[in-house]
Amino acid sequence: MYFINERSQDGVVVTDQIFSVSDFLGVLNQTFEMAFPVVYVEGEVSGFKVNQGKWVFFDLKDESGTVNCFMSVYQLRVPLEDGMRVVVAANPKVTAWGKFSLTVQQIRLSGEGSIKKGFELLKAKLDKEGLFAPERKRMLPELPRRVGVITSTQAAGYADFVKILNSRWGGLDVQVAHTQVQGDAAPDQMIRALRYFNEQAEPVDVIVLIRGGGSADDLAGYNDEKLVREIAASRIPTLVGVGHEVDTSLADMVADVRAATPSNAAQLLVPDKREIIASARERVRTMASVAERSITMVLAETRDWLGDALALTSERIERMQEANRRQLQALRAYDPRAVLRRGYALVRGEVTIGGPLEIETNTALITAEVTHVSKK
Amino acid sequence: MSAKSSKTIAEMRSELGELLAWFESDEFTVEQAVEKFTEAEKLAAAIEHELTAAKNTITELKQRFDGTGE
């Protein structure tokens, strides 16, 4: 509401608007809203403080100016400290007390030093909570059948991932959630996609977050605290492959499995079918070799047994032959012809005077008569 | 075995592993070896066939994640 004040200036009637203070502030805020629906301001944080655990206050300054900033703790997605360089997306406003401030909607770290500092602060905080603990890590399924991918389908990293995936394995049901992978909106989009996959009645076996390389600023979304916590809370195992090998994000660190690149994510996700085929063939070869070895052993054993049986039989025959020989020798010793050959003679007949005797030598049979018998 | 198997590749690999274990175990008998070996050959062929023939199905979800609606 305002009053009209008419006055004369150089003979011309001039109409001035006279506002109440609150109306003036209202009009001022409307003007700001029309002129700057959202304003992006970059500066250095100073006087950072959190009141009642809910409200965040700080000043944004540069070499020659300072502006007050205000936001809710809920909107603060990055760790903040005095001296850090940030870009805020804000609505300029004048409060009921006439104090000008920026009501911050979003804030992101700016400049390598601040991004690095923010990364380290958040890393330490999450590490203290145990989010990166090795015992939290789950194994990925050896052969997943259903895979959820969160990425930008326009990104080169995604094309690399698909190429490697298709060359290594087949039969996968891959569902791709297209999201931004950089910029202020990226973390929330990826969070929504993570929730989508986690809320499905028939969930995927693994969720893969991938993005190709970029500057620290490009990859900053993967250091967003809410996104990192959402990955940690996923009931489905997660695989994160962001940037190049040298890039490390908090999303990498909190994931169940970290891949160095999107291509590496595909390699870690599925085995190489050529290796599996070779392994199956090798298994069959091993079986053939085991079977062949076993059959050879059975044959060798059988041969050995036959050999042993033959040897035992021969030995027994020899022993019997030897015994026969000895018996024959013994029998020969009792052969009376042998005694005759040594010069003795065999006398048959009755030993009575005048009785006939037959004397057998080795070479002759002699007939004789007993003429005398005397006792020895 | 060229026909599409109703078993998954993981199941077939597992069965092949079990067969190999049998061949290396004390349960091995020459009498059963031929039958088991034939089974293993079929499994290996089926794995190869499945892996060579199967293509991935890649679907981009219609769901929007930019907060503007489902």
Short mmCIF file of C-alpha atoms in Angstrom, two decimals:
data_model
loop_
_atom_site.label_atom_id
_atom_site.label_comp_id
_atom_site.label_asym_id
_atom_site.label_seq_id
_atom_site.Cartn_x
_atom_site.Cartn_y
_atom_site.Cartn_z
CA MET A 1 0.00 0.00 0.00
CA TYR A 2 1.35 3.43 -0.78
CA PHE A 3 0.20 7.04 -0.69
CA ILE A 4 0.32 9.54 -3.57
CA ASN A 5 2.04 12.83 -2.99
CA GLU A 6 1.57 15.44 -5.66
CA ARG A 7 3.88 18.46 -5.92
CA SER A 8 4.76 21.07 -8.45
CA GLN A 9 8.17 21.13 -10.01
CA ASP A 10 8.95 23.84 -12.52
CA GLY A 11 5.25 24.26 -13.14
CA VAL A 12 4.74 20.53 -13.74
CA VAL A 13 2.78 18.39 -11.34
CA VAL A 14 4.94 15.48 -10.18
CA THR A 15 3.41 12.50 -8.42
CA ASP A 16 5.59 10.73 -5.83
CA GLN A 17 4.76 7.35 -4.34
CA ILE A 18 5.14 7.21 -0.59
CA PHE A 19 5.56 3.66 0.79
CA SER A 20 5.23 2.29 4.22
CA VAL A 21 8.50 0.68 5.28
CA SER A 22 7.19 -2.85 4.98
CA ASP A 23 5.56 -2.11 1.62
CA PHE A 24 8.77 -0.63 0.40
CA LEU A 25 10.65 -3.76 1.45
CA GLY A 26 7.99 -5.86 -0.24
CA VAL A 27 8.29 -3.92 -3.49
CA LEU A 28 12.06 -4.07 -3.26
CA ASN A 29 11.97 -7.86 -2.86
CA GLN A 30 9.53 -8.14 -5.77
CA THR A 31 11.89 -6.08 -7.90
CA PHE A 32 14.80 -8.29 -6.90
CA GLU A 33 12.76 -11.35 -7.69
CA MET A 34 11.92 -10.07 -11.17
CA ALA A 35 15.41 -8.80 -11.91
CA PHE A 36 17.30 -11.74 -10.39
CA PRO A 37 15.11 -14.84 -10.02
CA VAL A 38 18.34 -16.62 -9.27
CA VAL A 39 21.70 -14.98 -8.95
CA TYR A 40 25.03 -16.81 -8.97
CA VAL A 41 27.72 -15.21 -6.89
CA GLU A 42 31.26 -16.40 -6.36
CA GLY A 43 33.31 -15.41 -3.35
CA GLU A 44 35.18 -16.48 -0.26
CA VAL A 45 33.35 -17.73 2.84
CA SER A 46 33.81 -15.74 6.02
CA GLY A 47 32.11 -15.86 9.42
CA PHE A 48 30.59 -19.28 8.78
CA LYS A 49 28.30 -20.42 11.59
CA VAL A 50 25.35 -22.78 12.15
CA ASN A 51 22.59 -21.67 14.53
CA GLN A 52 20.38 -24.14 16.40
CA GLY A 53 21.60 -26.87 14.12
CA LYS A 54 19.23 -25.58 11.46
CA TRP A 55 20.35 -22.27 10.00
CA VAL A 56 23.58 -21.46 8.25
CA PHE A 57 25.00 -17.93 8.15
CA PHE A 58 28.14 -16.71 6.45
CA ASP A 59 29.48 -13.77 4.50
CA LEU A 60 30.61 -13.98 0.92
CA LYS A 61 33.41 -11.60 0.19
CA ASP A 62 36.01 -10.54 -2.33
CA GLU A 63 38.73 -7.88 -2.27
CA SER A 64 36.31 -4.98 -2.02
CA GLY A 65 32.89 -6.22 -1.04
CA THR A 66 30.91 -8.43 1.34
CA VAL A 67 27.39 -9.81 1.19
CA ASN A 68 25.51 -11.73 3.89
CA CYS A 69 24.28 -15.21 3.06
CA PHE A 70 21.67 -17.39 4.71
CA MET A 71 20.52 -20.95 4.08
CA SER A 72 19.13 -24.01 5.84
CA VAL A 73 21.42 -26.80 6.98
CA TYR A 74 19.42 -29.19 4.82
CA GLN A 75 20.49 -27.31 1.70
CA LEU A 76 24.14 -27.34 2.65
CA ARG A 77 25.56 -30.23 0.62
CA VAL A 78 29.25 -29.45 0.95
CA PRO A 79 31.49 -29.08 3.99
CA LEU A 80 32.14 -25.40 4.54
CA GLU A 81 34.88 -23.51 6.34
CA ASP A 82 36.01 -19.94 6.39
CA GLY A 83 38.38 -19.19 3.55
CA MET A 84 36.80 -21.64 1.11
CA ARG A 85 35.84 -20.33 -2.31
CA VAL A 86 32.26 -21.08 -3.34
CA VAL A 87 29.62 -20.30 -5.95
CA VAL A 88 26.15 -19.80 -4.52
CA ALA A 89 22.84 -19.90 -6.36
CA ALA A 90 20.67 -17.53 -4.37
CA ASN A 91 17.71 -15.17 -4.23
CA PRO A 92 18.62 -11.62 -3.17
CA LYS A 93 16.39 -10.38 -0.39
CA VAL A 94 16.03 -7.58 2.09
CA THR A 95 14.83 -8.72 5.49
CA ALA A 96 12.12 -7.07 7.55
CA TRP A 97 14.95 -5.42 9.46
CA GLY A 98 16.31 -3.89 6.31
CA LYS A 99 19.29 -6.14 6.10
CA PHE A 100 20.26 -7.27 2.61
CA SER A 101 21.22 -10.91 2.25
CA LEU A 102 21.35 -13.74 -0.23
CA THR A 103 19.03 -16.65 0.53
CA VAL A 104 21.15 -19.48 -0.76
CA GLN A 105 19.46 -22.37 -2.57
CA GLN A 106 22.55 -24.21 -3.65
CA ILE A 107 26.21 -23.93 -2.92
CA ARG A 108 29.18 -25.54 -4.54
CA LEU A 109 32.88 -25.34 -3.92
CA SER A 110 34.92 -23.46 -6.45
CA GLY A 111 38.59 -23.56 -7.27
CA GLU A 112 40.96 -26.47 -6.87
CA GLY A 113 42.01 -25.60 -3.33
CA SER A 114 38.47 -25.39 -1.99
CA ILE A 115 37.29 -28.51 -3.78
CA LYS A 116 40.27 -30.41 -2.37
CA LYS A 117 39.71 -29.02 1.10
CA GLY A 118 36.00 -29.85 0.97
CA PHE A 119 36.82 -33.35 -0.25
CA GLU A 120 39.22 -33.94 2.64
CA LEU A 121 36.81 -32.58 5.26
CA LEU A 122 33.92 -34.73 4.06
CA LYS A 123 36.16 -37.75 3.62
CA ALA A 124 37.33 -37.46 7.23
CA LYS A 125 33.77 -37.08 8.46
CA LEU A 126 32.42 -40.07 6.56
CA ASP A 127 35.46 -42.15 7.39
CA LYS A 128 34.86 -41.46 11.09
CA GLU A 129 31.34 -42.79 10.63
CA GLY A 130 32.78 -45.97 9.14
CA LEU A 131 31.26 -45.54 5.67
CA PHE A 132 34.49 -46.57 3.96
CA ALA A 133 35.23 -49.53 6.25
CA PRO A 134 36.34 -52.65 4.36
CA GLU A 135 33.94 -54.82 6.41
CA ARG A 136 31.00 -52.92 4.88
CA LYS A 137 32.01 -53.94 1.38
CA ARG A 138 29.89 -56.59 -0.28
CA MET A 139 30.94 -58.92 -3.06
CA LEU A 140 29.39 -58.39 -6.45
CA PRO A 141 27.49 -61.41 -7.80
CA GLU A 142 29.85 -63.60 -9.83
CA LEU A 143 27.48 -63.68 -12.79
CA PRO A 144 24.86 -60.94 -12.55
CA ARG A 145 21.79 -61.30 -14.75
CA ARG A 146 20.14 -57.91 -14.18
CA VAL A 147 22.19 -54.75 -13.99
CA GLY A 148 21.15 -51.17 -13.20
CA VAL A 149 23.35 -48.45 -14.68
CA ILE A 150 23.25 -44.81 -13.59
CA THR A 151 24.96 -42.51 -16.05
CA SER A 152 24.49 -40.06 -18.84
CA THR A 153 23.74 -42.04 -21.99
CA GLN A 154 25.47 -39.30 -23.98
CA ALA A 155 28.74 -39.69 -22.10
CA ALA A 156 31.77 -41.29 -23.75
CA GLY A 157 32.31 -43.34 -20.62
CA TYR A 158 28.93 -44.99 -21.11
CA ALA A 159 29.77 -45.98 -24.70
CA ASP A 160 33.06 -47.51 -23.49
CA PHE A 161 31.21 -49.39 -20.77
CA VAL A 162 28.64 -50.84 -23.20
CA LYS A 163 31.32 -51.78 -25.73
CA ILE A 164 33.40 -53.69 -23.19
CA LEU A 165 30.32 -55.25 -21.59
CA ASN A 166 29.04 -56.58 -24.92
CA SER A 167 32.43 -57.96 -25.87
CA ARG A 168 32.82 -59.80 -22.56
CA TRP A 169 29.41 -61.22 -21.76
CA GLY A 170 25.92 -61.84 -23.13
CA GLY A 171 22.42 -62.41 -21.87
CA LEU A 172 22.40 -59.50 -19.44
CA ASP A 173 19.31 -57.41 -18.80
CA VAL A 174 20.80 -53.92 -18.46
CA GLN A 175 18.52 -51.08 -17.35
CA VAL A 176 19.98 -47.63 -17.80
CA ALA A 177 18.88 -44.63 -15.76
CA HIS A 178 19.86 -41.55 -17.72
CA THR A 179 20.90 -38.75 -15.36
CA GLN A 180 23.13 -35.73 -15.40
CA VAL A 181 26.62 -36.64 -14.31
CA GLN A 182 27.91 -33.15 -13.68
CA GLY A 183 26.49 -29.90 -12.48
CA ASP A 184 24.42 -28.97 -9.46
CA ALA A 185 21.46 -31.19 -10.40
CA ALA A 186 23.54 -34.33 -10.94
CA PRO A 187 23.71 -35.65 -7.35
CA ASP A 188 19.95 -35.42 -6.78
CA GLN A 189 19.25 -37.13 -10.10
CA MET A 190 21.62 -39.94 -9.28
CA ILE A 191 20.06 -40.25 -5.81
CA ARG A 192 16.61 -40.60 -7.40
CA ALA A 193 17.94 -43.26 -9.76
CA LEU A 194 19.53 -45.17 -6.86
CA ARG A 195 16.23 -45.07 -4.99
CA TYR A 196 14.36 -46.18 -8.11
CA PHE A 197 16.52 -49.29 -8.47
CA ASN A 198 16.36 -50.04 -4.75
CA GLU A 199 12.58 -49.76 -4.66
CA GLN A 200 11.82 -52.15 -7.52
CA ALA A 201 9.89 -55.31 -6.63
CA GLU A 202 12.27 -57.28 -8.82
CA PRO A 203 15.56 -55.59 -8.06
CA VAL A 204 18.65 -55.67 -10.23
CA ASP A 205 21.64 -57.69 -9.02
CA VAL A 206 24.04 -54.78 -9.03
CA ILE A 207 23.94 -51.00 -9.54
CA VAL A 208 26.73 -49.43 -11.57
CA LEU A 209 27.47 -45.69 -11.50
CA ILE A 210 29.77 -44.60 -14.30
CA ARG A 211 31.12 -41.42 -15.81
CA GLY A 212 34.10 -40.64 -17.99
CA GLY A 213 36.94 -38.33 -17.09
CA GLY A 214 36.66 -34.62 -16.44
CA SER A 215 37.96 -31.78 -14.34
CA ALA A 216 37.71 -31.83 -10.56
CA ASP A 217 34.75 -29.51 -10.90
CA ASP A 218 33.05 -31.88 -13.41
CA LEU A 219 33.44 -34.81 -11.06
CA ALA A 220 32.46 -32.87 -7.94
CA GLY A 221 28.94 -34.33 -7.95
CA TYR A 222 30.38 -37.70 -6.98
CA ASN A 223 31.66 -36.12 -3.76
CA ASP A 224 28.20 -34.96 -2.75
CA GLU A 225 27.46 -36.03 0.81
CA LYS A 226 23.86 -37.08 0.16
CA LEU A 227 24.82 -39.11 -2.89
CA VAL A 228 27.63 -40.80 -0.99
CA ARG A 229 25.26 -41.68 1.85
CA GLU A 230 22.66 -42.97 -0.63
CA ILE A 231 25.26 -45.26 -2.21
CA ALA A 232 26.24 -46.49 1.26
CA ALA A 233 22.57 -47.18 2.07
CA SER A 234 21.87 -49.10 -1.14
CA ARG A 235 20.58 -52.59 -0.41
CA ILE A 236 21.82 -53.63 -3.84
CA PRO A 237 25.62 -53.99 -4.21
CA THR A 238 27.21 -51.01 -5.94
CA LEU A 239 30.04 -50.63 -8.43
CA VAL A 240 31.35 -47.14 -9.14
CA GLY A 241 33.68 -46.24 -12.00
CA VAL A 242 34.14 -42.51 -12.33
CA GLY A 243 36.78 -40.57 -14.25
CA HIS A 244 40.25 -41.85 -15.00
CA GLU A 245 42.48 -44.09 -12.93
CA VAL A 246 43.98 -41.16 -11.03
CA ASP A 247 40.59 -39.74 -10.01
CA THR A 248 39.24 -40.70 -6.63
CA SER A 249 35.78 -39.67 -5.54
CA LEU A 250 33.94 -40.31 -2.30
CA ALA A 251 31.38 -42.28 -4.33
CA ASP A 252 34.26 -44.58 -5.37
CA MET A 253 35.34 -44.97 -1.80
CA VAL A 254 31.92 -45.80 -0.41
CA ALA A 255 30.96 -48.22 -3.19
CA ASP A 256 31.17 -51.94 -2.60
CA VAL A 257 33.58 -52.19 -5.52
CA ARG A 258 35.57 -49.39 -7.08
CA ALA A 259 36.46 -49.42 -10.75
CA ALA A 260 39.22 -47.20 -12.12
CA THR A 261 37.23 -46.25 -15.23
CA PRO A 262 33.87 -47.09 -16.86
CA SER A 263 35.64 -49.69 -19.03
CA ASN A 264 37.16 -51.21 -15.93
CA ALA A 265 33.68 -51.28 -14.37
CA ALA A 266 32.51 -53.50 -17.25
CA GLN A 267 35.55 -55.73 -16.71
CA LEU A 268 34.82 -56.06 -13.00
CA LEU A 269 31.11 -56.61 -13.54
CA VAL A 270 31.28 -59.69 -15.75
CA PRO A 271 33.93 -62.27 -16.63
CA ASP A 272 35.25 -62.55 -20.15
CA LYS A 273 33.20 -65.17 -22.00
CA ARG A 274 36.29 -66.23 -23.93
CA GLU A 275 37.97 -67.12 -20.63
CA ILE A 276 34.86 -68.97 -19.43
CA ILE A 277 34.66 -70.96 -22.67
CA ALA A 278 38.37 -71.76 -22.46
CA SER A 279 37.95 -72.76 -18.82
CA ALA A 280 35.02 -75.09 -19.68
CA ARG A 281 37.08 -76.70 -22.44
CA GLU A 282 40.04 -77.05 -20.10
CA ARG A 283 37.83 -78.75 -17.50
CA VAL A 284 36.69 -81.30 -20.06
CA ARG A 285 40.31 -81.85 -21.12
CA THR A 286 41.27 -82.41 -17.49
CA MET A 287 38.47 -84.95 -17.12
CA ALA A 288 39.62 -86.74 -20.27
CA SER A 289 43.13 -86.79 -18.95
CA VAL A 290 42.01 -88.09 -15.53
CA ALA A 291 39.91 -90.80 -17.21
CA GLU A 292 42.76 -91.77 -19.54
CA ARG A 293 45.21 -91.89 -16.65
CA SER A 294 42.80 -94.02 -14.63
CA ILE A 295 42.19 -96.45 -17.49
CA THR A 296 45.94 -96.67 -18.12
CA MET A 297 46.45 -97.39 -14.43
CA VAL A 298 43.76 -100.09 -14.42
CA LEU A 299 45.37 -101.69 -17.49
CA ALA A 300 48.82 -101.45 -15.96
CA GLU A 301 47.53 -102.96 -12.74
CA THR A 302 45.88 -105.79 -14.64
CA ARG A 303 49.09 -106.40 -16.56
CA ASP A 304 51.04 -106.36 -13.31
CA TRP A 305 48.67 -108.84 -11.74
CA LEU A 306 48.94 -111.16 -14.76
CA GLY A 307 52.73 -110.82 -14.65
CA ASP A 308 52.76 -111.62 -10.95
CA ALA A 309 50.49 -114.64 -11.49
CA LEU A 310 52.75 -115.86 -14.30
CA ALA A 311 55.88 -115.40 -12.22
CA LEU A 312 54.33 -117.23 -9.27
CA THR A 313 53.25 -120.10 -11.51
CA SER A 314 56.73 -120.36 -13.06
CA GLU A 315 58.30 -120.29 -9.63
CA ARG A 316 56.06 -123.06 -8.41
CA ILE A 317 56.77 -125.17 -11.50
CA GLU A 318 60.47 -124.68 -11.00
CA ARG A 319 60.18 -125.66 -7.36
CA MET A 320 58.26 -128.83 -8.34
CA GLN A 321 60.81 -129.65 -11.02
CA GLU A 322 63.62 -129.24 -8.49
CA ALA A 323 61.84 -131.52 -6.05
CA ASN A 324 61.37 -134.05 -8.83
CA ARG A 325 65.02 -133.86 -9.68
CA ARG A 326 65.99 -134.47 -6.05
CA GLN A 327 63.61 -137.41 -5.77
CA LEU A 328 64.99 -138.87 -8.93
CA GLN A 329 68.54 -138.47 -7.64
CA ALA A 330 67.55 -140.21 -4.43
CA LEU A 331 65.91 -142.99 -6.35
CA ARG A 332 68.96 -143.36 -8.51
CA ALA A 333 71.08 -143.80 -5.40
CA TYR A 334 68.97 -146.86 -4.52
CA ASP A 335 69.29 -148.41 -8.00
CA PRO A 336 71.08 -151.84 -7.57
CA ARG A 337 72.52 -151.55 -11.07
CA ALA A 338 74.59 -148.65 -9.92
CA VAL A 339 76.14 -150.90 -7.22
CA LEU A 340 76.88 -153.56 -9.87
CA ARG A 341 78.52 -150.90 -12.05
CA ARG A 342 80.85 -150.13 -9.16
CA GLY A 343 82.08 -153.80 -9.28
CA TYR A 344 79.82 -155.41 -6.76
CA ALA A 345 77.78 -158.57 -7.50
CA LEU A 346 74.30 -159.65 -6.49
CA VAL A 347 73.99 -163.19 -5.16
CA ARG A 348 70.64 -165.00 -5.14
CA GLY A 349 69.87 -168.53 -3.88
CA GLU A 350 69.72 -170.64 -0.71
CA VAL A 351 72.82 -170.75 1.49
CA THR A 352 72.99 -174.53 1.95
CA ILE A 353 75.83 -176.85 0.99
CA GLY A 354 75.26 -177.97 -2.56
CA GLY A 355 72.59 -175.31 -3.07
CA PRO A 356 72.54 -173.40 -6.39
CA LEU A 357 73.45 -169.73 -6.46
CA GLU A 358 72.94 -167.11 -9.15
CA ILE A 359 75.57 -164.37 -9.19
CA GLU A 360 74.81 -161.19 -11.13
CA THR A 361 77.60 -158.78 -11.98
CA ASN A 362 77.48 -155.70 -14.07
CA THR A 363 78.16 -157.54 -17.18
CA ALA A 364 77.29 -161.23 -16.50
CA LEU A 365 74.93 -163.74 -14.84
CA ILE A 366 76.87 -166.61 -13.23
CA THR A 367 75.46 -169.89 -11.88
CA ALA A 368 77.42 -171.41 -8.91
CA GLU A 369 77.06 -173.98 -6.15
CA VAL A 370 77.53 -173.54 -2.34
CA THR A 371 80.46 -175.66 -1.20
CA HIS A 372 81.13 -174.29 2.24
CA VAL A 373 79.31 -172.07 4.74
CA SER A 374 80.96 -170.76 7.87
CA LYS A 375 79.76 -168.29 10.48
CA LYS A 376 81.40 -164.87 10.51
CA MET B 1 24.50 -79.70 -27.37
CA SER B 2 23.32 -76.90 -29.56
CA ALA B 3 19.78 -76.47 -28.25
CA LYS B 4 19.21 -73.64 -25.83
CA SER B 5 19.59 -74.93 -22.29
CA SER B 6 17.03 -74.16 -19.61
CA LYS B 7 19.87 -73.91 -17.10
CA THR B 8 21.73 -70.69 -16.47
CA ILE B 9 25.39 -70.42 -17.34
CA ALA B 10 26.20 -70.24 -13.63
CA GLU B 11 24.30 -73.50 -13.04
CA MET B 12 26.02 -75.22 -15.95
CA ARG B 13 29.43 -74.04 -14.77
CA SER B 14 28.65 -75.29 -11.31
CA GLU B 15 27.63 -78.71 -12.67
CA LEU B 16 30.79 -78.87 -14.75
CA GLY B 17 32.80 -78.10 -11.61
CA GLU B 18 31.01 -80.90 -9.74
CA LEU B 19 31.75 -83.35 -12.54
CA LEU B 20 35.42 -82.40 -12.50
CA ALA B 21 35.45 -82.87 -8.72
CA TRP B 22 33.97 -86.34 -9.20
CA PHE B 23 36.72 -87.22 -11.65
CA GLU B 24 39.32 -86.15 -9.11
CA SER B 25 37.61 -87.85 -6.15
CA ASP B 26 37.81 -91.38 -4.75
CA GLU B 27 34.31 -91.99 -6.10
CA PHE B 28 35.72 -92.20 -9.62
CA THR B 29 35.06 -95.50 -11.39
CA VAL B 30 36.03 -96.32 -14.92
CA GLU B 31 32.53 -97.75 -15.49
CA GLN B 32 30.83 -94.40 -14.72
CA ALA B 33 33.55 -92.23 -16.27
CA VAL B 34 32.29 -92.51 -19.84
CA GLU B 35 28.79 -91.39 -18.91
CA LYS B 36 30.06 -88.52 -16.78
CA PHE B 37 32.53 -87.42 -19.43
CA THR B 38 29.80 -87.33 -22.07
CA GLU B 39 27.70 -85.19 -19.73
CA ALA B 40 30.65 -82.83 -19.18
CA GLU B 41 31.24 -82.49 -22.92
CA LYS B 42 27.59 -81.53 -23.42
CA LEU B 43 27.74 -78.97 -20.63
CA ALA B 44 30.90 -77.38 -22.01
CA ALA B 45 29.33 -77.19 -25.46
CA ALA B 46 26.15 -75.66 -24.03
CA ILE B 47 28.14 -73.03 -22.10
CA GLU B 48 30.04 -72.11 -25.25
CA HIS B 49 26.86 -71.96 -27.28
CA GLU B 50 25.01 -69.83 -24.73
CA LEU B 51 27.89 -67.39 -24.35
CA THR B 52 28.49 -67.08 -28.05
CA ALA B 53 24.84 -66.66 -28.99
CA ALA B 54 23.51 -64.56 -26.11
CA LYS B 55 23.26 -60.78 -26.57
CA ASN B 56 22.77 -58.19 -23.85
CA THR B 57 19.47 -56.34 -23.68
CA ILE B 58 20.10 -52.69 -22.89
CA THR B 59 17.04 -50.63 -22.04
CA GLU B 60 17.05 -46.94 -21.26
CA LEU B 61 14.43 -46.35 -18.59
CA LYS B 62 11.58 -44.02 -19.46
CA GLN B 63 11.55 -42.91 -15.86
CA ARG B 64 12.84 -39.34 -15.48
CA PHE B 65 15.20 -38.56 -12.65
CA ASP B 66 15.40 -34.78 -13.07
CA GLY B 67 12.59 -34.19 -10.58
CA THR B 68 10.13 -33.04 -13.25
CA GLY B 69 7.94 -36.10 -13.01
CA GLU B 70 7.92 -39.86 -13.46
#
